[in-house]
Amino acid sequence: MREKPEPMQVIKERRDGALLRLVDAIPYIKFMGIRFDRRGDELTGTMAYSDMLIGNPTLPAIHGGATAAFLETTAIIELAWAEIWTKIEDEKLSGEEIEALPLPVLPKTIDFTTDYLAAGKPRDIYTRARINRSGRRYASVHVEAWQDNRQKIIGQATGHFLMPSKEG
Amino acid sequence: MRMDLIEDAHAIMSMPYDERLIGDPNTGVIHGGAISALMDSCGGASVFAHPENGSASVTLDLRIDYMRSAKPGERIFAEAHCFHVTRTVAFVRVVAWAGDQKDEPTATATGAFSFTRKKKEPA
């Protein structure tokens, strides 16, 4: 006999709970005003505009370093999220079980290359990451950032990451 | 961020350790992004301080290699040299380290920045 599907509420509670737990654990994400929205397993980052992010007050434009930091954060969250997703979905964890999980060990950046394609205007920036390769030890991730128009990216980056060892 | 030195295509900048910048809650190590921002700013400053520079410049690309994590609690330094310029592009190298560990860098970076030469003084 086929297993009865889980109620949607249970699924959402598990996935949103796990994402919030990951994101809230990293102080730098809060400091930069970054949040992540989820559709299924796909994440979209938003860095809310604030005056603190301005690098060139005469244009004005968002600081390239802030954009790079946001791109790198998105890559790390995407990698950590992919690991968490597999675990919580395979084991169908409940909200309380997710609360009880140890904080995830995050991947470490080996290198990160940012291309600046357009100045960041003083408004929100969005990002999405794609994991191009994810092996046992290394992962390669590409990230894009845009503002008004998804087709017109303002920055892109590729990075390599050292994955935490599974043996612990 | 603090400017520690800016002269002749060479800049040093630093920032204090701050708990709001923590990227890994398990170790208290500062987020790579915060170090990127410092290295980007410092690279830009070295371009600005190039004797032939004529206007403000923007980052075209920046590649950062992370050697080791920055020791929690230590001030982070970045030192940039703008080692070559053409009519339109400036090339920069940056090294970052924590505290007094300059011989054990946290990260190194190479970048390209837009560049505009100073107009020649009329003879």
mmCIF file of C-alpha atoms in Angstrom:
data_model
loop_
_atom_site.group_PDB
_atom_site.id
_atom_site.type_symbol
_atom_site.label_atom_id
_atom_site.label_comp_id
_atom_site.label_asym_id
_atom_site.label_seq_id
_atom_site.Cartn_x
_atom_site.Cartn_y
_atom_site.Cartn_z
ATOM 1 C CA MET A 1 0.000 0.000 0.000
ATOM 2 C CA ARG A 2 1.177 3.537 -0.830
ATOM 3 C CA GLU A 3 2.215 5.789 2.050
ATOM 4 C CA LYS A 4 -0.202 8.615 2.819
ATOM 5 C CA PRO A 5 1.313 11.998 1.857
ATOM 6 C CA GLU A 6 2.299 14.255 4.746
ATOM 7 C CA PRO A 7 0.022 17.243 5.434
ATOM 8 C CA MET A 8 1.396 20.394 3.750
ATOM 9 C CA GLN A 9 1.591 22.182 7.098
ATOM 10 C CA VAL A 10 4.029 19.572 8.415
ATOM 11 C CA ILE A 11 6.221 19.804 5.311
ATOM 12 C CA LYS A 12 6.360 23.622 5.401
ATOM 13 C CA GLU A 13 7.076 23.708 9.128
ATOM 14 C CA ARG A 14 9.999 21.343 8.637
ATOM 15 C CA ARG A 15 11.520 23.161 5.656
ATOM 16 C CA ASP A 16 10.980 26.739 6.863
ATOM 17 C CA GLY A 17 12.116 25.796 10.369
ATOM 18 C CA ALA A 18 15.341 24.269 9.089
ATOM 19 C CA LEU A 19 16.089 27.275 6.853
ATOM 20 C CA LEU A 20 15.440 29.786 9.639
ATOM 21 C CA ARG A 21 17.623 27.827 12.030
ATOM 22 C CA LEU A 22 20.518 27.881 9.553
ATOM 23 C CA VAL A 23 20.196 31.571 8.649
ATOM 24 C CA ASP A 24 19.642 32.800 12.220
ATOM 25 C CA ALA A 25 22.792 31.024 13.397
ATOM 26 C CA ILE A 26 25.069 33.350 11.378
ATOM 27 C CA PRO A 27 25.424 36.860 12.874
ATOM 28 C CA TYR A 28 26.872 38.363 9.664
ATOM 29 C CA ILE A 29 23.629 37.624 7.761
ATOM 30 C CA LYS A 30 21.619 39.733 10.207
ATOM 31 C CA PHE A 31 24.267 42.479 10.222
ATOM 32 C CA MET A 32 24.059 42.814 6.415
ATOM 33 C CA GLY A 33 20.231 42.756 6.329
ATOM 34 C CA ILE A 34 20.116 39.546 4.272
ATOM 35 C CA ARG A 35 17.217 37.074 4.241
ATOM 36 C CA PHE A 36 16.386 33.970 2.202
ATOM 37 C CA ASP A 37 13.025 32.993 0.685
ATOM 38 C CA ARG A 38 12.243 29.413 -0.271
ATOM 39 C CA ARG A 39 10.153 27.841 -3.037
ATOM 40 C CA GLY A 40 10.502 24.082 -2.697
ATOM 41 C CA ASP A 41 14.251 23.669 -2.324
ATOM 42 C CA GLU A 42 15.111 26.818 -4.331
ATOM 43 C CA LEU A 43 16.460 29.765 -2.351
ATOM 44 C CA THR A 44 16.444 33.431 -3.318
ATOM 45 C CA GLY A 45 18.479 35.871 -1.258
ATOM 46 C CA THR A 46 17.450 39.487 -0.620
ATOM 47 C CA MET A 47 19.816 42.119 0.747
ATOM 48 C CA ALA A 48 17.524 44.915 1.927
ATOM 49 C CA TYR A 49 18.804 48.349 0.976
ATOM 50 C CA SER A 50 20.227 50.437 3.799
ATOM 51 C CA ASP A 51 22.417 53.584 3.775
ATOM 52 C CA MET A 52 25.165 51.560 5.477
ATOM 53 C CA LEU A 53 25.712 49.655 2.194
ATOM 54 C CA ILE A 54 26.619 52.744 0.139
ATOM 55 C CA GLY A 55 30.231 52.770 -1.048
ATOM 56 C CA ASN A 56 30.136 55.751 -3.398
ATOM 57 C CA PRO A 57 27.947 58.547 -1.999
ATOM 58 C CA THR A 58 28.193 60.778 -5.103
ATOM 59 C CA LEU A 59 26.545 58.281 -7.530
ATOM 60 C CA PRO A 60 25.200 56.824 -5.128
ATOM 61 C CA ALA A 61 26.115 53.129 -5.525
ATOM 62 C CA ILE A 62 26.185 50.096 -3.237
ATOM 63 C CA HIS A 63 29.691 49.137 -2.089
ATOM 64 C CA GLY A 64 31.251 46.395 -4.225
ATOM 65 C CA GLY A 65 32.448 44.714 -1.054
ATOM 66 C CA ALA A 66 28.868 44.495 0.228
ATOM 67 C CA THR A 67 27.754 42.890 -3.053
ATOM 68 C CA ALA A 68 30.665 40.428 -2.932
ATOM 69 C CA ALA A 69 29.874 39.569 0.691
ATOM 70 C CA PHE A 70 26.224 38.947 -0.231
ATOM 71 C CA LEU A 71 27.228 36.706 -3.173
ATOM 72 C CA GLU A 72 29.571 34.701 -0.950
ATOM 73 C CA THR A 73 26.937 34.363 1.785
ATOM 74 C CA THR A 74 24.441 33.094 -0.805
ATOM 75 C CA ALA A 75 26.911 30.450 -2.023
ATOM 76 C CA ILE A 76 27.612 29.208 1.521
ATOM 77 C CA ILE A 77 23.920 29.094 2.481
ATOM 78 C CA GLU A 78 23.085 27.235 -0.760
ATOM 79 C CA LEU A 79 25.700 24.554 0.007
ATOM 80 C CA ALA A 80 24.687 24.201 3.665
ATOM 81 C CA TRP A 81 21.008 24.147 2.663
ATOM 82 C CA ALA A 82 21.545 21.361 0.111
ATOM 83 C CA GLU A 83 23.051 19.196 2.876
ATOM 84 C CA ILE A 84 20.278 20.033 5.342
ATOM 85 C CA TRP A 85 17.580 19.454 2.721
ATOM 86 C CA THR A 86 18.752 15.926 2.051
ATOM 87 C CA LYS A 87 18.865 15.130 5.759
ATOM 88 C CA ILE A 88 15.496 16.587 6.780
ATOM 89 C CA GLU A 89 13.654 15.185 3.754
ATOM 90 C CA ASP A 90 15.156 11.702 3.984
ATOM 91 C CA GLU A 91 14.444 11.463 7.692
ATOM 92 C CA LYS A 92 11.167 13.461 7.599
ATOM 93 C CA LEU A 93 12.174 15.387 10.710
ATOM 94 C CA SER A 94 9.576 17.192 12.804
ATOM 95 C CA GLY A 95 9.778 20.828 13.933
ATOM 96 C CA GLU A 96 11.051 19.799 17.368
ATOM 97 C CA GLU A 97 13.624 17.411 15.936
ATOM 98 C CA ILE A 98 14.969 20.241 13.782
ATOM 99 C CA GLU A 99 15.252 22.513 16.840
ATOM 100 C CA ALA A 100 17.314 19.798 18.505
ATOM 101 C CA LEU A 101 19.783 19.357 15.606
ATOM 102 C CA PRO A 102 23.324 20.625 16.197
ATOM 103 C CA LEU A 103 24.206 23.784 14.241
ATOM 104 C CA PRO A 104 25.481 22.821 10.791
ATOM 105 C CA VAL A 105 29.229 22.945 10.157
ATOM 106 C CA LEU A 106 29.594 25.427 7.293
ATOM 107 C CA PRO A 107 31.689 24.961 4.131
ATOM 108 C CA LYS A 108 34.909 27.022 4.013
ATOM 109 C CA THR A 109 35.717 29.337 1.131
ATOM 110 C CA ILE A 110 38.857 28.328 -0.782
ATOM 111 C CA ASP A 111 38.600 31.055 -3.409
ATOM 112 C CA PHE A 112 35.948 33.448 -4.612
ATOM 113 C CA THR A 113 35.982 35.497 -7.833
ATOM 114 C CA THR A 114 33.519 38.343 -8.265
ATOM 115 C CA ASP A 115 32.747 40.109 -11.559
ATOM 116 C CA TYR A 116 31.115 43.499 -11.259
ATOM 117 C CA LEU A 117 28.842 44.057 -14.272
ATOM 118 C CA ALA A 118 26.933 47.171 -13.203
ATOM 119 C CA ALA A 119 26.845 49.584 -10.285
ATOM 120 C CA GLY A 120 24.416 48.545 -7.543
ATOM 121 C CA LYS A 121 21.625 51.108 -7.345
ATOM 122 C CA PRO A 122 20.333 52.163 -3.920
ATOM 123 C CA ARG A 123 17.627 49.504 -3.631
ATOM 124 C CA ASP A 124 17.291 45.800 -2.725
ATOM 125 C CA ILE A 125 19.553 43.206 -4.390
ATOM 126 C CA TYR A 126 18.496 39.602 -5.106
ATOM 127 C CA THR A 127 20.674 36.519 -5.551
ATOM 128 C CA ARG A 128 20.444 32.890 -6.553
ATOM 129 C CA ALA A 129 23.190 30.278 -6.484
ATOM 130 C CA ARG A 130 23.741 27.144 -8.545
ATOM 131 C CA ILE A 131 25.903 24.282 -7.316
ATOM 132 C CA ASN A 132 27.886 23.227 -10.376
ATOM 133 C CA ARG A 133 29.837 20.487 -8.701
ATOM 134 C CA SER A 134 29.531 19.025 -5.258
ATOM 135 C CA GLY A 135 31.946 16.282 -4.360
ATOM 136 C CA ARG A 136 32.914 14.734 -1.054
ATOM 137 C CA ARG A 137 35.572 17.372 -0.360
ATOM 138 C CA TYR A 138 35.169 20.250 -2.799
ATOM 139 C CA ALA A 139 32.244 22.149 -4.264
ATOM 140 C CA SER A 140 32.050 24.720 -7.053
ATOM 141 C CA VAL A 141 29.238 27.270 -6.904
ATOM 142 C CA HIS A 142 28.103 30.051 -9.244
ATOM 143 C CA VAL A 143 26.033 32.979 -7.953
ATOM 144 C CA GLU A 144 24.208 35.790 -9.745
ATOM 145 C CA ALA A 145 22.922 39.080 -8.335
ATOM 146 C CA TRP A 146 20.311 41.387 -9.865
ATOM 147 C CA GLN A 147 18.061 44.291 -8.922
ATOM 148 C CA ASP A 148 15.157 45.343 -11.131
ATOM 149 C CA ASN A 149 15.466 42.870 -13.963
ATOM 150 C CA ARG A 150 16.382 39.190 -13.544
ATOM 151 C CA GLN A 151 17.962 39.197 -17.015
ATOM 152 C CA LYS A 152 20.242 42.130 -16.223
ATOM 153 C CA ILE A 153 22.661 40.863 -13.608
ATOM 154 C CA ILE A 154 24.757 43.416 -11.714
ATOM 155 C CA GLY A 155 27.305 40.932 -10.402
ATOM 156 C CA GLN A 156 28.273 37.287 -10.690
ATOM 157 C CA ALA A 157 30.734 35.124 -8.827
ATOM 158 C CA THR A 158 32.252 31.663 -8.847
ATOM 159 C CA GLY A 159 33.752 30.127 -5.759
ATOM 160 C CA HIS A 160 35.307 26.895 -4.558
ATOM 161 C CA PHE A 161 34.514 25.580 -1.126
ATOM 162 C CA LEU A 162 35.917 22.955 1.202
ATOM 163 C CA MET A 163 33.030 20.815 2.455
ATOM 164 C CA PRO A 164 32.949 19.806 6.134
ATOM 165 C CA SER A 165 33.923 16.158 6.523
ATOM 166 C CA LYS A 166 30.931 13.857 7.035
ATOM 167 C CA GLU A 167 32.771 11.704 9.570
ATOM 168 C CA GLY A 168 32.603 14.670 11.971
ATOM 169 C CA MET B 1 37.217 50.420 8.715
ATOM 170 C CA ARG B 2 40.280 52.570 9.265
ATOM 171 C CA MET B 3 42.807 53.874 6.728
ATOM 172 C CA ASP B 4 46.276 53.185 8.145
ATOM 173 C CA LEU B 5 48.356 54.286 5.172
ATOM 174 C CA ILE B 6 47.699 55.683 1.709
ATOM 175 C CA GLU B 7 50.566 56.843 -0.505
ATOM 176 C CA ASP B 8 51.987 56.209 -3.962
ATOM 177 C CA ALA B 9 49.825 53.292 -5.251
ATOM 178 C CA HIS B 10 50.008 51.622 -1.828
ATOM 179 C CA ALA B 11 47.330 51.385 0.892
ATOM 180 C CA ILE B 12 46.845 49.688 4.270
ATOM 181 C CA MET B 13 43.407 49.449 5.898
ATOM 182 C CA SER B 14 42.110 47.582 8.931
ATOM 183 C CA MET B 15 38.964 46.797 10.879
ATOM 184 C CA PRO B 16 38.431 45.582 14.445
ATOM 185 C CA TYR B 17 37.062 42.154 15.332
ATOM 186 C CA ASP B 18 33.302 42.509 15.801
ATOM 187 C CA GLU B 19 30.827 39.820 16.879
ATOM 188 C CA ARG B 20 28.300 41.113 14.324
ATOM 189 C CA LEU B 21 30.695 40.027 11.551
ATOM 190 C CA ILE B 22 30.881 36.378 12.668
ATOM 191 C CA GLY B 23 30.276 33.999 9.764
ATOM 192 C CA ASP B 24 30.739 30.701 11.560
ATOM 193 C CA PRO B 25 28.932 30.540 14.917
ATOM 194 C CA ASN B 26 30.781 27.340 15.885
ATOM 195 C CA THR B 27 34.223 29.003 15.836
ATOM 196 C CA GLY B 28 33.550 32.757 16.052
ATOM 197 C CA VAL B 29 35.563 33.292 12.863
ATOM 198 C CA ILE B 30 34.727 36.438 10.834
ATOM 199 C CA HIS B 31 32.734 35.927 7.611
ATOM 200 C CA GLY B 32 34.809 35.812 4.407
ATOM 201 C CA GLY B 33 32.525 38.459 2.948
ATOM 202 C CA ALA B 34 33.636 40.997 5.552
ATOM 203 C CA ILE B 35 37.270 40.330 4.645
ATOM 204 C CA SER B 36 36.371 40.635 0.914
ATOM 205 C CA ALA B 37 34.849 44.052 1.584
ATOM 206 C CA LEU B 38 38.000 45.217 3.398
ATOM 207 C CA MET B 39 40.273 43.909 0.609
ATOM 208 C CA ASP B 40 38.095 45.470 -2.105
ATOM 209 C CA SER B 41 38.151 48.862 -0.350
ATOM 210 C CA CYS B 42 41.886 48.672 0.226
ATOM 211 C CA GLY B 43 42.508 47.698 -3.438
ATOM 212 C CA GLY B 44 40.405 50.649 -4.561
ATOM 213 C CA ALA B 45 42.370 52.954 -2.237
ATOM 214 C CA SER B 46 45.698 51.851 -3.733
ATOM 215 C CA VAL B 47 44.367 52.668 -7.231
ATOM 216 C CA PHE B 48 43.166 56.049 -5.994
ATOM 217 C CA ALA B 49 46.625 56.696 -4.554
ATOM 218 C CA HIS B 50 48.399 55.894 -7.847
ATOM 219 C CA PRO B 51 50.373 59.000 -8.905
ATOM 220 C CA GLU B 52 48.872 58.921 -12.414
ATOM 221 C CA ASN B 53 45.272 58.451 -11.258
ATOM 222 C CA GLY B 54 42.850 61.070 -12.574
ATOM 223 C CA SER B 55 39.445 60.082 -11.141
ATOM 224 C CA ALA B 56 37.479 57.652 -8.998
ATOM 225 C CA SER B 57 37.582 53.996 -10.082
ATOM 226 C CA VAL B 58 35.323 50.943 -9.786
ATOM 227 C CA THR B 59 36.144 47.256 -9.255
ATOM 228 C CA LEU B 60 35.919 45.172 -12.445
ATOM 229 C CA ASP B 61 36.762 41.874 -10.784
ATOM 230 C CA LEU B 62 38.360 40.615 -7.610
ATOM 231 C CA ARG B 63 39.584 37.100 -6.943
ATOM 232 C CA ILE B 64 40.225 36.146 -3.352
ATOM 233 C CA ASP B 65 42.095 33.062 -2.156
ATOM 234 C CA TYR B 66 41.575 32.099 1.475
ATOM 235 C CA MET B 67 44.683 30.604 3.112
ATOM 236 C CA ARG B 68 43.423 30.185 6.674
ATOM 237 C CA SER B 69 40.689 31.523 8.926
ATOM 238 C CA ALA B 70 41.332 34.811 10.738
ATOM 239 C CA LYS B 71 41.972 34.230 14.450
ATOM 240 C CA PRO B 72 38.867 35.371 16.407
ATOM 241 C CA GLY B 73 39.398 38.539 18.431
ATOM 242 C CA GLU B 74 42.217 39.943 16.281
ATOM 243 C CA ARG B 75 42.112 43.138 14.205
ATOM 244 C CA ILE B 76 42.101 42.391 10.437
ATOM 245 C CA PHE B 77 44.548 44.243 8.173
ATOM 246 C CA ALA B 78 44.714 44.516 4.371
ATOM 247 C CA GLU B 79 47.630 45.877 2.353
ATOM 248 C CA ALA B 80 47.226 46.659 -1.361
ATOM 249 C CA HIS B 81 49.684 47.551 -4.103
ATOM 250 C CA CYS B 82 48.518 48.862 -7.443
ATOM 251 C CA PHE B 83 51.402 47.275 -9.390
ATOM 252 C CA HIS B 84 50.447 48.115 -12.976
ATOM 253 C CA VAL B 85 48.192 50.541 -14.830
ATOM 254 C CA THR B 86 47.223 50.886 -18.484
ATOM 255 C CA ARG B 87 45.194 53.760 -19.951
ATOM 256 C CA THR B 88 41.951 52.170 -18.730
ATOM 257 C CA VAL B 89 42.722 49.365 -16.263
ATOM 258 C CA ALA B 90 44.575 49.187 -12.942
ATOM 259 C CA PHE B 91 45.892 45.868 -11.578
ATOM 260 C CA VAL B 92 46.081 45.300 -7.853
ATOM 261 C CA ARG B 93 47.377 42.734 -5.364
ATOM 262 C CA VAL B 94 46.047 42.602 -1.829
ATOM 263 C CA VAL B 95 47.114 40.598 1.246
ATOM 264 C CA ALA B 96 45.022 40.305 4.420
ATOM 265 C CA TRP B 97 46.120 39.090 7.841
ATOM 266 C CA ALA B 98 44.928 39.029 11.461
ATOM 267 C CA GLY B 99 46.711 40.816 14.332
ATOM 268 C CA ASP B 100 50.497 40.654 13.978
ATOM 269 C CA GLN B 101 50.441 37.510 11.771
ATOM 270 C CA LYS B 102 51.515 39.320 8.608
ATOM 271 C CA ASP B 103 53.760 36.399 7.595
ATOM 272 C CA GLU B 104 50.767 34.019 7.765
ATOM 273 C CA PRO B 105 48.154 35.694 5.541
ATOM 274 C CA THR B 106 44.444 35.009 5.972
ATOM 275 C CA ALA B 107 43.806 35.711 2.287
ATOM 276 C CA THR B 108 45.392 37.088 -0.868
ATOM 277 C CA ALA B 109 43.595 38.726 -3.768
ATOM 278 C CA THR B 110 44.198 40.038 -7.270
ATOM 279 C CA GLY B 111 41.853 42.516 -8.844
ATOM 280 C CA ALA B 112 41.274 44.722 -11.861
ATOM 281 C CA PHE B 113 39.854 48.218 -11.400
ATOM 282 C CA SER B 114 38.770 50.833 -13.931
ATOM 283 C CA PHE B 115 41.410 53.558 -14.344
ATOM 284 C CA THR B 116 41.543 57.037 -15.820
ATOM 285 C CA ARG B 117 44.895 58.732 -16.270
ATOM 286 C CA LYS B 118 45.464 62.277 -15.107
ATOM 287 C CA LYS B 119 45.318 64.793 -17.958
ATOM 288 C CA LYS B 120 48.808 65.964 -18.933
ATOM 289 C CA GLU B 121 49.621 69.460 -17.734
ATOM 290 C CA PRO B 122 49.845 71.801 -20.756
ATOM 291 C CA ALA B 123 53.470 72.697 -21.429
#
